[in-house]
CSV table of C-alpha atoms in Angstrom, one decimal:
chain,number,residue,atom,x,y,z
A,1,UNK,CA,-30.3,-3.5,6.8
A,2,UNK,CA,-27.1,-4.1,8.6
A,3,UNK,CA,-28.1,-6.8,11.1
A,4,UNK,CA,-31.3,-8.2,10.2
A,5,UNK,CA,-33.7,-10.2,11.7
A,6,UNK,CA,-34.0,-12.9,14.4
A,7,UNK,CA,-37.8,-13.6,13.5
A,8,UNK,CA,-39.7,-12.4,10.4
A,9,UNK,CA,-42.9,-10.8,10.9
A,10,UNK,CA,-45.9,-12.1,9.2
A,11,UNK,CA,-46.2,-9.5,6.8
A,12,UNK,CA,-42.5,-9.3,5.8
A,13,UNK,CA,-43.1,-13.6,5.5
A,14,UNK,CA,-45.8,-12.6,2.9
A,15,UNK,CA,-43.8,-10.4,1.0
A,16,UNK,CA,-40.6,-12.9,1.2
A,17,UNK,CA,-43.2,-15.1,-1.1
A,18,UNK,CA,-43.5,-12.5,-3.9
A,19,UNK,CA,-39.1,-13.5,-4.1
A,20,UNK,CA,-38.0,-16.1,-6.6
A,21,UNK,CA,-34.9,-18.2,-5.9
A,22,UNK,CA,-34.0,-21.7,-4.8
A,23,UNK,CA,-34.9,-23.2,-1.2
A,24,UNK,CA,-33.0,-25.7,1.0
A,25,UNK,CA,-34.9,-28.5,2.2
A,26,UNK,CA,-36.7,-28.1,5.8
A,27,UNK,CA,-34.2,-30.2,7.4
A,28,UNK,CA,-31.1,-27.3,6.0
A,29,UNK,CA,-32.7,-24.9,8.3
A,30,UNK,CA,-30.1,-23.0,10.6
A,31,UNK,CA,-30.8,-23.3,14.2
A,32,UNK,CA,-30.3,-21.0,17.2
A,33,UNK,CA,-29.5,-17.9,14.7
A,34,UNK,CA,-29.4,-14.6,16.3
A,35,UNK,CA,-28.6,-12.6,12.9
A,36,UNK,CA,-27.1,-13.0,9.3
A,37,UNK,CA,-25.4,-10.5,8.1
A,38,UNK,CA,-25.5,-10.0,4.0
A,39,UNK,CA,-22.2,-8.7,2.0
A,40,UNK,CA,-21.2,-6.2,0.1
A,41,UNK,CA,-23.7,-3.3,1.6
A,42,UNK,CA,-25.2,-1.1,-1.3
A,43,UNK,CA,-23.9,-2.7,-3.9
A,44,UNK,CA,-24.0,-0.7,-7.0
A,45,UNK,CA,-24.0,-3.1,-10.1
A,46,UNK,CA,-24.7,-1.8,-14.3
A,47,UNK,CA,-26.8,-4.1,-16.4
A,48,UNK,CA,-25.4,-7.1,-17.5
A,49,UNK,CA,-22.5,-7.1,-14.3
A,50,UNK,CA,-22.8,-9.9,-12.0
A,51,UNK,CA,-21.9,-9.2,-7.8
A,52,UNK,CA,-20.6,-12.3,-6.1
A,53,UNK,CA,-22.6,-11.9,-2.5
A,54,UNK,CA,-21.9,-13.6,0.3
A,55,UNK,CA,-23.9,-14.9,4.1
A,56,UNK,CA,-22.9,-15.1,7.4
A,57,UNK,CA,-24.7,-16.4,10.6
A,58,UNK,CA,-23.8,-15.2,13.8
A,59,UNK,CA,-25.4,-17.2,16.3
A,60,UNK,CA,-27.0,-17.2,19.7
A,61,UNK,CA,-23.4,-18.3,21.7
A,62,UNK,CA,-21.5,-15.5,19.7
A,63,UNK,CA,-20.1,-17.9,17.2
A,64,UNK,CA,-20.3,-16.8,14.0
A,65,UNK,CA,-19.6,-18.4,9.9
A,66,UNK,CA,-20.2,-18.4,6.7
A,67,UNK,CA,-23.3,-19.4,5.2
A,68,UNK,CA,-23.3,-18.3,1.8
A,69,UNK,CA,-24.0,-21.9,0.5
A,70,UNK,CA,-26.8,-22.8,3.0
A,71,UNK,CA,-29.2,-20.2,2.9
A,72,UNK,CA,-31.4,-19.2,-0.2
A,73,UNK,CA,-31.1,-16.3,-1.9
A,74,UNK,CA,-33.4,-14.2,-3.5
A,75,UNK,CA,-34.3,-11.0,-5.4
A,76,UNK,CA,-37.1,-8.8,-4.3
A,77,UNK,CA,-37.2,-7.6,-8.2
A,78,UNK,CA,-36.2,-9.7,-10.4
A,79,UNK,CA,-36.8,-7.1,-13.4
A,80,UNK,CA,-34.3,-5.4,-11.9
A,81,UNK,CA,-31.7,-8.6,-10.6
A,82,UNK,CA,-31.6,-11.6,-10.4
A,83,UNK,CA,-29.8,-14.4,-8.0
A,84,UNK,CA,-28.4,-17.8,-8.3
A,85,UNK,CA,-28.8,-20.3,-5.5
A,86,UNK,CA,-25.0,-19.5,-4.9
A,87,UNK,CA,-25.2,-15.7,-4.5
A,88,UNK,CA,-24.6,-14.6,-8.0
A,89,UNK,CA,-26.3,-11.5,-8.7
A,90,UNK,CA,-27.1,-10.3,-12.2
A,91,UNK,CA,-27.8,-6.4,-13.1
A,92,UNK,CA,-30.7,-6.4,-15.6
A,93,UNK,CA,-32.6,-3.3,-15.6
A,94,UNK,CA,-32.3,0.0,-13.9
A,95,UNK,CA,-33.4,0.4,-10.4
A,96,UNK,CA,-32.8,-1.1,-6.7
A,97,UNK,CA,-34.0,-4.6,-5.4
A,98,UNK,CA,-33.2,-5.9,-2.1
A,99,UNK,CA,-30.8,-9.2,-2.1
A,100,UNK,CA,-32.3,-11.4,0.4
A,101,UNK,CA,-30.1,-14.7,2.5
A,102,UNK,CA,-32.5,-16.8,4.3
A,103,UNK,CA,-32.8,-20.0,6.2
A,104,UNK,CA,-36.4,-20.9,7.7
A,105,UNK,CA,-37.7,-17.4,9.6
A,106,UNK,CA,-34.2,-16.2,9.3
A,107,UNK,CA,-33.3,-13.4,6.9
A,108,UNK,CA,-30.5,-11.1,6.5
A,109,UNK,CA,-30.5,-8.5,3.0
A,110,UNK,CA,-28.5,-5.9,1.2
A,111,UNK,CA,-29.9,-3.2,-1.6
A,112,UNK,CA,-28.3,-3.5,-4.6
A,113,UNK,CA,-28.3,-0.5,-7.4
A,114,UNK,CA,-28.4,-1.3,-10.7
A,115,UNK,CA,-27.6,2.0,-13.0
A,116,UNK,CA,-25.5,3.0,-15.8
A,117,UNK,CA,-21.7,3.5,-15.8
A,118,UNK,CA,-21.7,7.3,-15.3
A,119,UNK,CA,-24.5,6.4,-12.8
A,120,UNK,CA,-22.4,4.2,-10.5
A,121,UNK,CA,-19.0,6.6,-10.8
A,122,UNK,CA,-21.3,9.4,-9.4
A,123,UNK,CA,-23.1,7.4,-6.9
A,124,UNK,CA,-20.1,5.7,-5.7
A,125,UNK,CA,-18.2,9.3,-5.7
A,126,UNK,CA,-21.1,10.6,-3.6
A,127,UNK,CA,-21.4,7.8,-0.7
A,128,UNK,CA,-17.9,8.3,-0.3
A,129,UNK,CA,-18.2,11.9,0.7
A,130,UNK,CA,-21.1,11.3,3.1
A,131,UNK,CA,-19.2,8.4,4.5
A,132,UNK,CA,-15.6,9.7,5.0
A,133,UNK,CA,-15.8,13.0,4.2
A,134,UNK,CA,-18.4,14.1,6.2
A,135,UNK,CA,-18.1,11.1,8.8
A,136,UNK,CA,-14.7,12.8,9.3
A,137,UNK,CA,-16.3,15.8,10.5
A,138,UNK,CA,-14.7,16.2,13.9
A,139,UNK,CA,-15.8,19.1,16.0
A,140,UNK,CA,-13.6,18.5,19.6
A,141,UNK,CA,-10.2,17.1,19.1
A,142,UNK,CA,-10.3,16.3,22.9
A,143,UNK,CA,-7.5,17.6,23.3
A,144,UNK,CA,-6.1,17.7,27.5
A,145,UNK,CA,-3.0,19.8,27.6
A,146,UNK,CA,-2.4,23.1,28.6
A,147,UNK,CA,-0.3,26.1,28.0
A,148,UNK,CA,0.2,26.5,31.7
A,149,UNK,CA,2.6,24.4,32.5
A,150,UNK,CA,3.6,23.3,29.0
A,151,UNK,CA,1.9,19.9,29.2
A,152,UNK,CA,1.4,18.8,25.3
A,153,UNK,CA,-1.6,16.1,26.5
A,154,UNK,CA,-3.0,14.4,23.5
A,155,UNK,CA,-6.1,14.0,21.5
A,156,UNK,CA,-8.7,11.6,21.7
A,157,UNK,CA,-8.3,8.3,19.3
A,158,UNK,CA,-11.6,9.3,17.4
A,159,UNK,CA,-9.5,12.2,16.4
A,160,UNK,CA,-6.4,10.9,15.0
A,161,UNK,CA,-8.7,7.9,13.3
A,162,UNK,CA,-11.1,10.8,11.5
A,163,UNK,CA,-7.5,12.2,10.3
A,164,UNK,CA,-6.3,9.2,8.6
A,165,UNK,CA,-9.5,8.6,7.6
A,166,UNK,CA,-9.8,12.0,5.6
A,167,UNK,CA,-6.3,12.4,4.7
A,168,UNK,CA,-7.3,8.5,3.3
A,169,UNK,CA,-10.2,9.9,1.4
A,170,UNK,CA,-8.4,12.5,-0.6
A,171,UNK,CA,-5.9,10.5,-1.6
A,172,UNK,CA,-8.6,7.7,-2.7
A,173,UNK,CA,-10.7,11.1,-4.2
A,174,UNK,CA,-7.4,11.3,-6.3
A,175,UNK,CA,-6.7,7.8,-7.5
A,176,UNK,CA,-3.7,7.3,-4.9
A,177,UNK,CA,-3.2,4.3,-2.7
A,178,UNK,CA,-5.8,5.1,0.8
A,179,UNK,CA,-3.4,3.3,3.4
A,180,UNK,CA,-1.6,6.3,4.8
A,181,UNK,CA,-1.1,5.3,8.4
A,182,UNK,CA,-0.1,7.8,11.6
A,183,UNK,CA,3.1,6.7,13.1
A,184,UNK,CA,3.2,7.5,17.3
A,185,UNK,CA,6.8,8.6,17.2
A,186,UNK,CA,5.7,11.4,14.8
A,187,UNK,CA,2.4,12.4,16.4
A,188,UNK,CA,4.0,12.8,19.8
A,189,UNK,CA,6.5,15.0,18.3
A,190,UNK,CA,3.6,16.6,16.2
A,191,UNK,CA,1.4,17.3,19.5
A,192,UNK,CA,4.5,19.0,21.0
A,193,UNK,CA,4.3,21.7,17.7
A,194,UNK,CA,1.0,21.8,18.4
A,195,UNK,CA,1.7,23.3,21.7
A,196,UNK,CA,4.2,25.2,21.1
A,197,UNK,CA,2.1,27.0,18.3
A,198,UNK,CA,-0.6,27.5,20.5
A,199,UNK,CA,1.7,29.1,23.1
A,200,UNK,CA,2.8,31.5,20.7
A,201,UNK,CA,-0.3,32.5,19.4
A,202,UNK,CA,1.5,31.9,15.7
A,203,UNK,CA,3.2,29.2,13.4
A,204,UNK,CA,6.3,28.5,11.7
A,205,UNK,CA,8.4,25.7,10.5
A,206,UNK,CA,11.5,27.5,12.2
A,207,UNK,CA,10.1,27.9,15.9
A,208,UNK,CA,13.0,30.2,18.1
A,209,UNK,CA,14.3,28.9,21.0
A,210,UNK,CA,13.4,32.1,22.7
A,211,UNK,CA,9.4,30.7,22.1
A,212,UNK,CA,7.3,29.7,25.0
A,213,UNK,CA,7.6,26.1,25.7
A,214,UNK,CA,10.4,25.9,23.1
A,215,UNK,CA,11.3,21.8,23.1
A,216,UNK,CA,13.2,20.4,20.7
A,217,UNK,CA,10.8,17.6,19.1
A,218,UNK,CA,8.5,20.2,18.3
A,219,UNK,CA,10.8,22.1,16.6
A,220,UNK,CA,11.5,19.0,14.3
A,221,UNK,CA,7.7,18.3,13.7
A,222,UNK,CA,7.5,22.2,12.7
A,223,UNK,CA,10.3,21.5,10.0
A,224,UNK,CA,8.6,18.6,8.5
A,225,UNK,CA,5.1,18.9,8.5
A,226,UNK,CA,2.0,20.9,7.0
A,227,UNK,CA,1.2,23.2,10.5
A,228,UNK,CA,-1.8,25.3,11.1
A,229,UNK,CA,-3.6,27.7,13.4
A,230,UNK,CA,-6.9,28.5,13.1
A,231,UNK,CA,-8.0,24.4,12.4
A,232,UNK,CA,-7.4,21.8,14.2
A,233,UNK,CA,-7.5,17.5,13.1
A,234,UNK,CA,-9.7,16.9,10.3
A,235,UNK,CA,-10.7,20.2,9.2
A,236,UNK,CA,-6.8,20.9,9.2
A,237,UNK,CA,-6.5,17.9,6.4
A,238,UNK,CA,-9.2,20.1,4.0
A,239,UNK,CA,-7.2,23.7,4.9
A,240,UNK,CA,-4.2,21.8,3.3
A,241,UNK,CA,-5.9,20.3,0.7
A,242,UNK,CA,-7.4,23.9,-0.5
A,243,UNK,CA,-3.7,25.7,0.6
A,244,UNK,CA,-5.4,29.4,0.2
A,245,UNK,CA,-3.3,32.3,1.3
A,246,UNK,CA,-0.3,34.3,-0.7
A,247,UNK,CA,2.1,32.0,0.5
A,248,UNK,CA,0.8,28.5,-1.0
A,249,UNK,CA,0.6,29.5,-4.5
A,250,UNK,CA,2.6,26.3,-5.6
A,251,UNK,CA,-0.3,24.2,-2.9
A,252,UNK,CA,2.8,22.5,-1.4
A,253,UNK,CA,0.7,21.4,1.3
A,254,UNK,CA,-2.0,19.6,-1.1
A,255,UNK,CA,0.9,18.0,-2.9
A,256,UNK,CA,2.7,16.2,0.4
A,257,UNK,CA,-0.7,15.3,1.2
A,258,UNK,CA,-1.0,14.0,-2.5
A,259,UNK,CA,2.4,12.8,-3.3
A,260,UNK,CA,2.5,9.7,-4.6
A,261,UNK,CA,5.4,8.3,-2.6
A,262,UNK,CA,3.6,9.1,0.6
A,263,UNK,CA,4.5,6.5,3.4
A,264,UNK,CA,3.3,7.5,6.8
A,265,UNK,CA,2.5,10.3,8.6
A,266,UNK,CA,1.8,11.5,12.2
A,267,UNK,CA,-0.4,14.1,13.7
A,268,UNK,CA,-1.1,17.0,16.6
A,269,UNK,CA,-3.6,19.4,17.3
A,270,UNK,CA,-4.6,21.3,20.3
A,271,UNK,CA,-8.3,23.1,20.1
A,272,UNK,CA,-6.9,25.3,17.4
A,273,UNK,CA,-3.4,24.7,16.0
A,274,UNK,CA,-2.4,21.3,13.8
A,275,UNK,CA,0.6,19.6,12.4
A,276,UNK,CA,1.0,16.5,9.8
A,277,UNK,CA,4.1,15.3,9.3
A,278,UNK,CA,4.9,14.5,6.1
A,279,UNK,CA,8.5,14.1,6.0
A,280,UNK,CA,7.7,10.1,5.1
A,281,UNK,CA,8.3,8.7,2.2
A,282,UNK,CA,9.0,5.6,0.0
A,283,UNK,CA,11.9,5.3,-2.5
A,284,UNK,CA,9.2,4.9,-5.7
A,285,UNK,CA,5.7,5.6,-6.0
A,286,UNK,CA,3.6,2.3,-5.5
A,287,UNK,CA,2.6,-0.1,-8.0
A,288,UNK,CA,-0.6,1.1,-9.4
A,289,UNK,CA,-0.6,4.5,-8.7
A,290,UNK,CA,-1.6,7.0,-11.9
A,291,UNK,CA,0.1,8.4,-14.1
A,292,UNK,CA,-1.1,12.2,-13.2
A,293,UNK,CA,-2.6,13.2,-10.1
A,294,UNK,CA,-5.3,16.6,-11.0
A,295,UNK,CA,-6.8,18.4,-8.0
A,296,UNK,CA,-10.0,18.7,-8.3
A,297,UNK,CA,-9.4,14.9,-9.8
A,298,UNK,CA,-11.2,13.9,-12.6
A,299,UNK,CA,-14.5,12.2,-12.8
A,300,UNK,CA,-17.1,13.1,-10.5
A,301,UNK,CA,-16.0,15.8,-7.3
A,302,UNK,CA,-18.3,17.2,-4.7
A,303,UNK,CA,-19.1,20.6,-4.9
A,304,UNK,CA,-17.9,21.7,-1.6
A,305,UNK,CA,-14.5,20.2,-2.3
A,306,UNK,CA,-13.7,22.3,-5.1
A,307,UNK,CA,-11.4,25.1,-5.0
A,308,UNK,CA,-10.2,28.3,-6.3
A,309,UNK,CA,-6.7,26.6,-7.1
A,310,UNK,CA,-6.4,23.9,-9.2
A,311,UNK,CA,-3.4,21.7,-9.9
A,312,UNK,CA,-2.1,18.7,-11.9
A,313,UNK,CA,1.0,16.7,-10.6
A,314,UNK,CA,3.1,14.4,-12.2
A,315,UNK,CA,6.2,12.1,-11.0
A,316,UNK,CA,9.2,13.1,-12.8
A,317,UNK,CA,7.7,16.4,-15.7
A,318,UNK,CA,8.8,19.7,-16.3
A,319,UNK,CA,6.2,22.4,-16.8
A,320,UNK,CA,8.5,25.2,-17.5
A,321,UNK,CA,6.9,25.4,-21.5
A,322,UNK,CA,3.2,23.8,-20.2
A,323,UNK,CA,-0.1,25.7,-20.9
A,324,UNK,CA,-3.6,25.1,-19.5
A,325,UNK,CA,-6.7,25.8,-20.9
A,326,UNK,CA,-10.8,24.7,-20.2
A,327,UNK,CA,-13.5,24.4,-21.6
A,328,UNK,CA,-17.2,24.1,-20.1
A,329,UNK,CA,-19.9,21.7,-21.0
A,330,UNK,CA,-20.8,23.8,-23.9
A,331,UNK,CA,-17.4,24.2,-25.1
A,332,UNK,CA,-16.8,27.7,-23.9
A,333,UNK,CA,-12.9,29.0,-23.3
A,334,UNK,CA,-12.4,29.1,-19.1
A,335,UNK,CA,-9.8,32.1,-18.4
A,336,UNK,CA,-7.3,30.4,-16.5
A,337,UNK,CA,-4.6,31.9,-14.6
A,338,UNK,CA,-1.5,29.8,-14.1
A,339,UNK,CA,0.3,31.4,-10.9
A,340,UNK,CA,3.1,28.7,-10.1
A,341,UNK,CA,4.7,26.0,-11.6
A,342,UNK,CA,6.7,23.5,-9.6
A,343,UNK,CA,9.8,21.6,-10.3
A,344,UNK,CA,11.6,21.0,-7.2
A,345,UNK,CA,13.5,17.5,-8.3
A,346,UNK,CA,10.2,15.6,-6.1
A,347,UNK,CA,12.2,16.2,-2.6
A,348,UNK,CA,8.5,18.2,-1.8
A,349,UNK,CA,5.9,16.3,-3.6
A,350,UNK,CA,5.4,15.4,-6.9
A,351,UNK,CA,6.3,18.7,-9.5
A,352,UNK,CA,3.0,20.2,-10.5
A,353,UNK,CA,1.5,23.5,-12.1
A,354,UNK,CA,-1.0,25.4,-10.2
A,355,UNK,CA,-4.0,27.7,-11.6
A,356,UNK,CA,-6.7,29.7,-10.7
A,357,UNK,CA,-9.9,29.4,-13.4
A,358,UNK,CA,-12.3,31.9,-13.6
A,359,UNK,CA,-16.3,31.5,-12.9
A,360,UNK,CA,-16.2,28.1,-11.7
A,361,UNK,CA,-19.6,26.9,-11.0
A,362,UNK,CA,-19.8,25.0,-8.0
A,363,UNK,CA,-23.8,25.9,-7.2
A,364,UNK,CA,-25.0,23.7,-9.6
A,365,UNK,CA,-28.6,22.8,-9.7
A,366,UNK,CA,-27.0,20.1,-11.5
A,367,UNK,CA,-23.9,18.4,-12.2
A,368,UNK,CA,-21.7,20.6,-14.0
A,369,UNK,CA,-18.7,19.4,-16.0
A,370,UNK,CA,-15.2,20.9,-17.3
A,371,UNK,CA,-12.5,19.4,-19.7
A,372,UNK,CA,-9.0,20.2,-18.8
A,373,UNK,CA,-6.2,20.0,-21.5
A,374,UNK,CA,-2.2,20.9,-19.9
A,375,UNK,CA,-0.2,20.4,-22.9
A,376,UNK,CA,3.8,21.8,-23.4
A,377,UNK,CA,4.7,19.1,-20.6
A,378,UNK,CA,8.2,17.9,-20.8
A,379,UNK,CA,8.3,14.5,-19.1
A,380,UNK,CA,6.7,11.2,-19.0
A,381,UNK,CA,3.5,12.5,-20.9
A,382,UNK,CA,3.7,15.8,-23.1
A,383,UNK,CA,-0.3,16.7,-22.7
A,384,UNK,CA,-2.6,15.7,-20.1
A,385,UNK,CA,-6.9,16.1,-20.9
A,386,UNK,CA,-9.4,14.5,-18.4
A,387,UNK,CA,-12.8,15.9,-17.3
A,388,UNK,CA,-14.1,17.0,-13.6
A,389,UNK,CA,-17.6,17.0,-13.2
A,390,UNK,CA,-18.5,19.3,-10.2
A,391,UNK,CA,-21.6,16.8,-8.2
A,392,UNK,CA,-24.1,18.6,-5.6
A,393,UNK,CA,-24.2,16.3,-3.0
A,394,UNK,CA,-27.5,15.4,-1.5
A,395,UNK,CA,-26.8,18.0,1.2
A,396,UNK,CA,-25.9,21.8,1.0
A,397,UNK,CA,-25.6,22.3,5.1
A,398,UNK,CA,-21.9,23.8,5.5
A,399,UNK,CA,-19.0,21.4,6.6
A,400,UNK,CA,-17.3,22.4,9.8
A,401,UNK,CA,-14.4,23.4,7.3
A,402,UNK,CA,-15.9,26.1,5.9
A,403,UNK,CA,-17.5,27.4,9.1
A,404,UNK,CA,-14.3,27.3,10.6
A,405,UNK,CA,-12.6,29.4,7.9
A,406,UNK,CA,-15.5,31.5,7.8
A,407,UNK,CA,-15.7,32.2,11.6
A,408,UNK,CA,-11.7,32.7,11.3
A,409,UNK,CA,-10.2,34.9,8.9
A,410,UNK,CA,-6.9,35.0,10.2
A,411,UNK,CA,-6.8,31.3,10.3
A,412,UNK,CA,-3.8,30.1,8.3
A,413,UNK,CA,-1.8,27.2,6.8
A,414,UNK,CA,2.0,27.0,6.3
C-alpha cells in the first residue's frame, strides 16, 4: 500500500464501485501518472475524530505534486469512515477501511484504524517497537579497524543511523523530545575508545596511558560517555537503558540517555565494545518536555523492554524522604525494593530514585498493568502516580539484545 498502482485491474475496478465519494469530471483525469502516493500511512483514528489526508502524483518524467484536491476520495467502509471530497476522514465505528485517492484508472490508498482511545495508545505504542525498535536491530556494526596496527576504522552509516534511531525511540518511549542527533567530532573520538577498549580486552572511563593504543581522544570519549564491552551500536543503546550490574544501581547510564537536557551525542563501536557520548547538553530542558520521566514510562510498554530496575526522574526533586509503592491490576501490594536514590545537583542526568519490584509479570498472555505511586518528593511535585501497562508484542522471537547478553555473561556496561 505504499506506492500503488499504475493501472487498476478489472476486479479491483469492480470493487472501487462498492466505494462512495465524489468524482471529478472525465476531463480532471491525471495523465501520464506513474503512482500516487496516499498520506498519513496507517492512520489510527477513534470514533468521532476526523484525519486530514492528503495525495500526491508522481509522474512518468519523475516530477512529482500534490493532488489532494484533484483526485476523489473514497472509503472502502463507510460503516467504519467516511471521506469528504477534500480528504476529510471521519472515525465512526470500530474497525479498518482502506482510504482510497483516485483519478481515472489511477489509485493510491492508505488503511485507516478506527478504535477506542486505549486502543490507539496501545496500537500506536506497538508499531513503534516493530518499526524502530526492532528496525534498529543491528547485527554487524561494519566495523574496519583493527587492533594491529591501532587503526580505529569506522562503522557503517546504517550503524550510527540505527543508534540515533533507537536512542530516538526511548526517549520518544518516555515522552522526551526524539531529535538527539550524533555529532562527527564526538564519534571519531568515541570510535577511538572503542579501540582502545577492545585492545584492552576491558573498559573504563579512566584508560592508563600504559594501555595498548593509549590516544588521547579516546581517553576523553571514555570520560564522557556511557562505554561497553560485550555490545556493540544498537544493542549497546538497550544495555544502557536496562544498566544491570552492581555498579549501576543509581541507572546513571539510562538517565544521560533520558535526561531531559540531552543535546547531541556521538558514537563508536568496534564488533564488541561501544561508547555514547553524552557529555552534551542544553542549559534548560526543552519546551514541552514532562514533568517526570518513569522508566518503564507510563502507558503502554513492550514486554521485552521492561526491566528488573525501575526508576522515576525529575528536573530539580529531592528523594531523600520519597517512598514507592505498587499495586497490580487487582490492587495487590508489589514489594518494592528502593536500592538508590540520586541527587547529584542534575550535572549527571536528571535526580531520580531507582527500585527493584518483585514478581513483575512480563509473560503476559495479556496486557498486564501496574499503578505506581512515589510520594515524600521534595521538589517541583511532592507525589508522582501513573500506570505502566506491560503489552506482548505481536512477536515473542528474542531481540539480538537479549541474545547478546545471554550468549555473554561477562558482558558489561559502565
Amino acid at each position: 500500500m505504499k506506492k500503488l498502482f499504475f493501472l487498476l485491474f478489472a476486479g479491483l475496478i469492480s470493487a472501487s464501485l462498492l466505494y462512495t465519494g465524489c468524482s471529478k469530471d472525465d476531463e480532471d483525469v491525471l495523465e501520464n501518472v506513474d503512482f500516487i502516493t496516499v498520506t498519513p500511512e496507517d492512520v489510527f483514528l477513534a470514533p468521532g475524530q476526523t484525519q486530514q489526508f492528503a495525495a500526491v502524483a508522481t509522474f512518468l518524467d519523475g516530477t512529482s505534486r500534490d493532488v489532494t484536491s484533484e483526485v476523489t476520495w473514497k472509503s472502502s467502509n463507510t460503516n467504519v469512515a467516511t471521506i469528504t471530497a477534500t480528504g476529510l476522514a471521519t472515525g465512526k465505528t470500530k474497525g479498518f477501511a482502506f482510504i482510497s485517492a483516485t483519478s481515472g484508472t489511477y489509485l493510491g490508498s492508505t488503511q485507516m484504524n478506527v478504535m477506542s482511545e486505549s486502543e490507539i495508545a496501545r496500537a500506536k505504542a506497538m508499531q513503534d517497537y516493530n518499526d524502530n525498535y526492532l528496525g534498529s536491530e543491528n547485527p554487524s556494526p561494519g566495523w574496519t579497524g583493527s587492533v594491529t596496527g591501532c587503526n580505529k576504522g569506522t562503522i557503517s552509516q546504517a550503524s550510527y543511523d540505527k543508534v540515533i534511531q533507537r536512542i530516538n525511540y526511548f526517549r520518544r518511549l518516555c515522552g522526551l523530545a526524539d531529535n538527539i542527533t550524533l555529532k562527527t567530532e564526538y564519534s571519531a573520538k568515541c570510535q577511538m575508545a572503542a579501540l582502545m577498549f577492545k585492545a584492552n580486552n576491558t573498559i573504563s572511563h579512566y584508560p592508563p596511558t600504559t594501555w595498548l593504543c593509549y590516544h588521547a581522544d579516546g581517553d576523553e570519549a571514555a570520560g564522557k560517555s556511557n562505554i561497553a564491552i560485550g555490545f556493540h551500536t544498537s544493542a549497546a543503546v538497550s544495555a544502557y537503558i536496562e544498566d544491570f550490574g552492581a555498579n549501576n544501581l543509581s541507572v546513571g547510564h539510562r538517565r544521560w540517555l533520558l535526561f531531559t537536557k540531552a543535546n547531541a551525542m556521538g558514537e563508536g563501536s568496534t564488533d564488541n565494545t561501544n561508547a555514547i557520548w553524552v557529555f552534551d547538553h542544553l542549559s534548560s530542558a526543552p519546551a514541552g518536555t514532562p514533568a517526570f520521566v518513569a522508566y518503564p514510562p507510563k502507558g503502554y510498554v513492550p514486554a521485552p523492554l521492561v526491566f528488573p530496575r525501575w526508576s522515576l526522574m525529575i528536573p530539580g526533586a529531592t528523594f531523600t524522604n520519597a517512598t514507592v509503592t505498587m499495586k497490580d491490576a487487582q490492587g495487590n501490594t508489589i514489594n518494592c525494593n528502593v536500592i538508590d536514590k540520586y541527587t547529584g545537583g542534575g550535572l549527571a542526568g536528571d535526580p531520580a530514585i531507582v527500585w527493584e519490584p518483585a514478581g513483575i509479570n512480563t509473560s503476559g498472555p495479556g496486557d498486564v498493568k501496574y499503578t505506581v505511586t512515589v510520594a515524600g518528593i521534595t521538589g517541583p511535585q511532592a507525589t508522582v502516580t501513573y500506570d505502566v501497562i506491560i503489552a506482548q508484542p505481536g512477536t515473542k522471537l528474542e531481540t539480538e539484545y537479549e541474545r547478546i547478553k545471554r550468549a555473554n555473561p561477562q558482558a558489561r556496561v559502565e
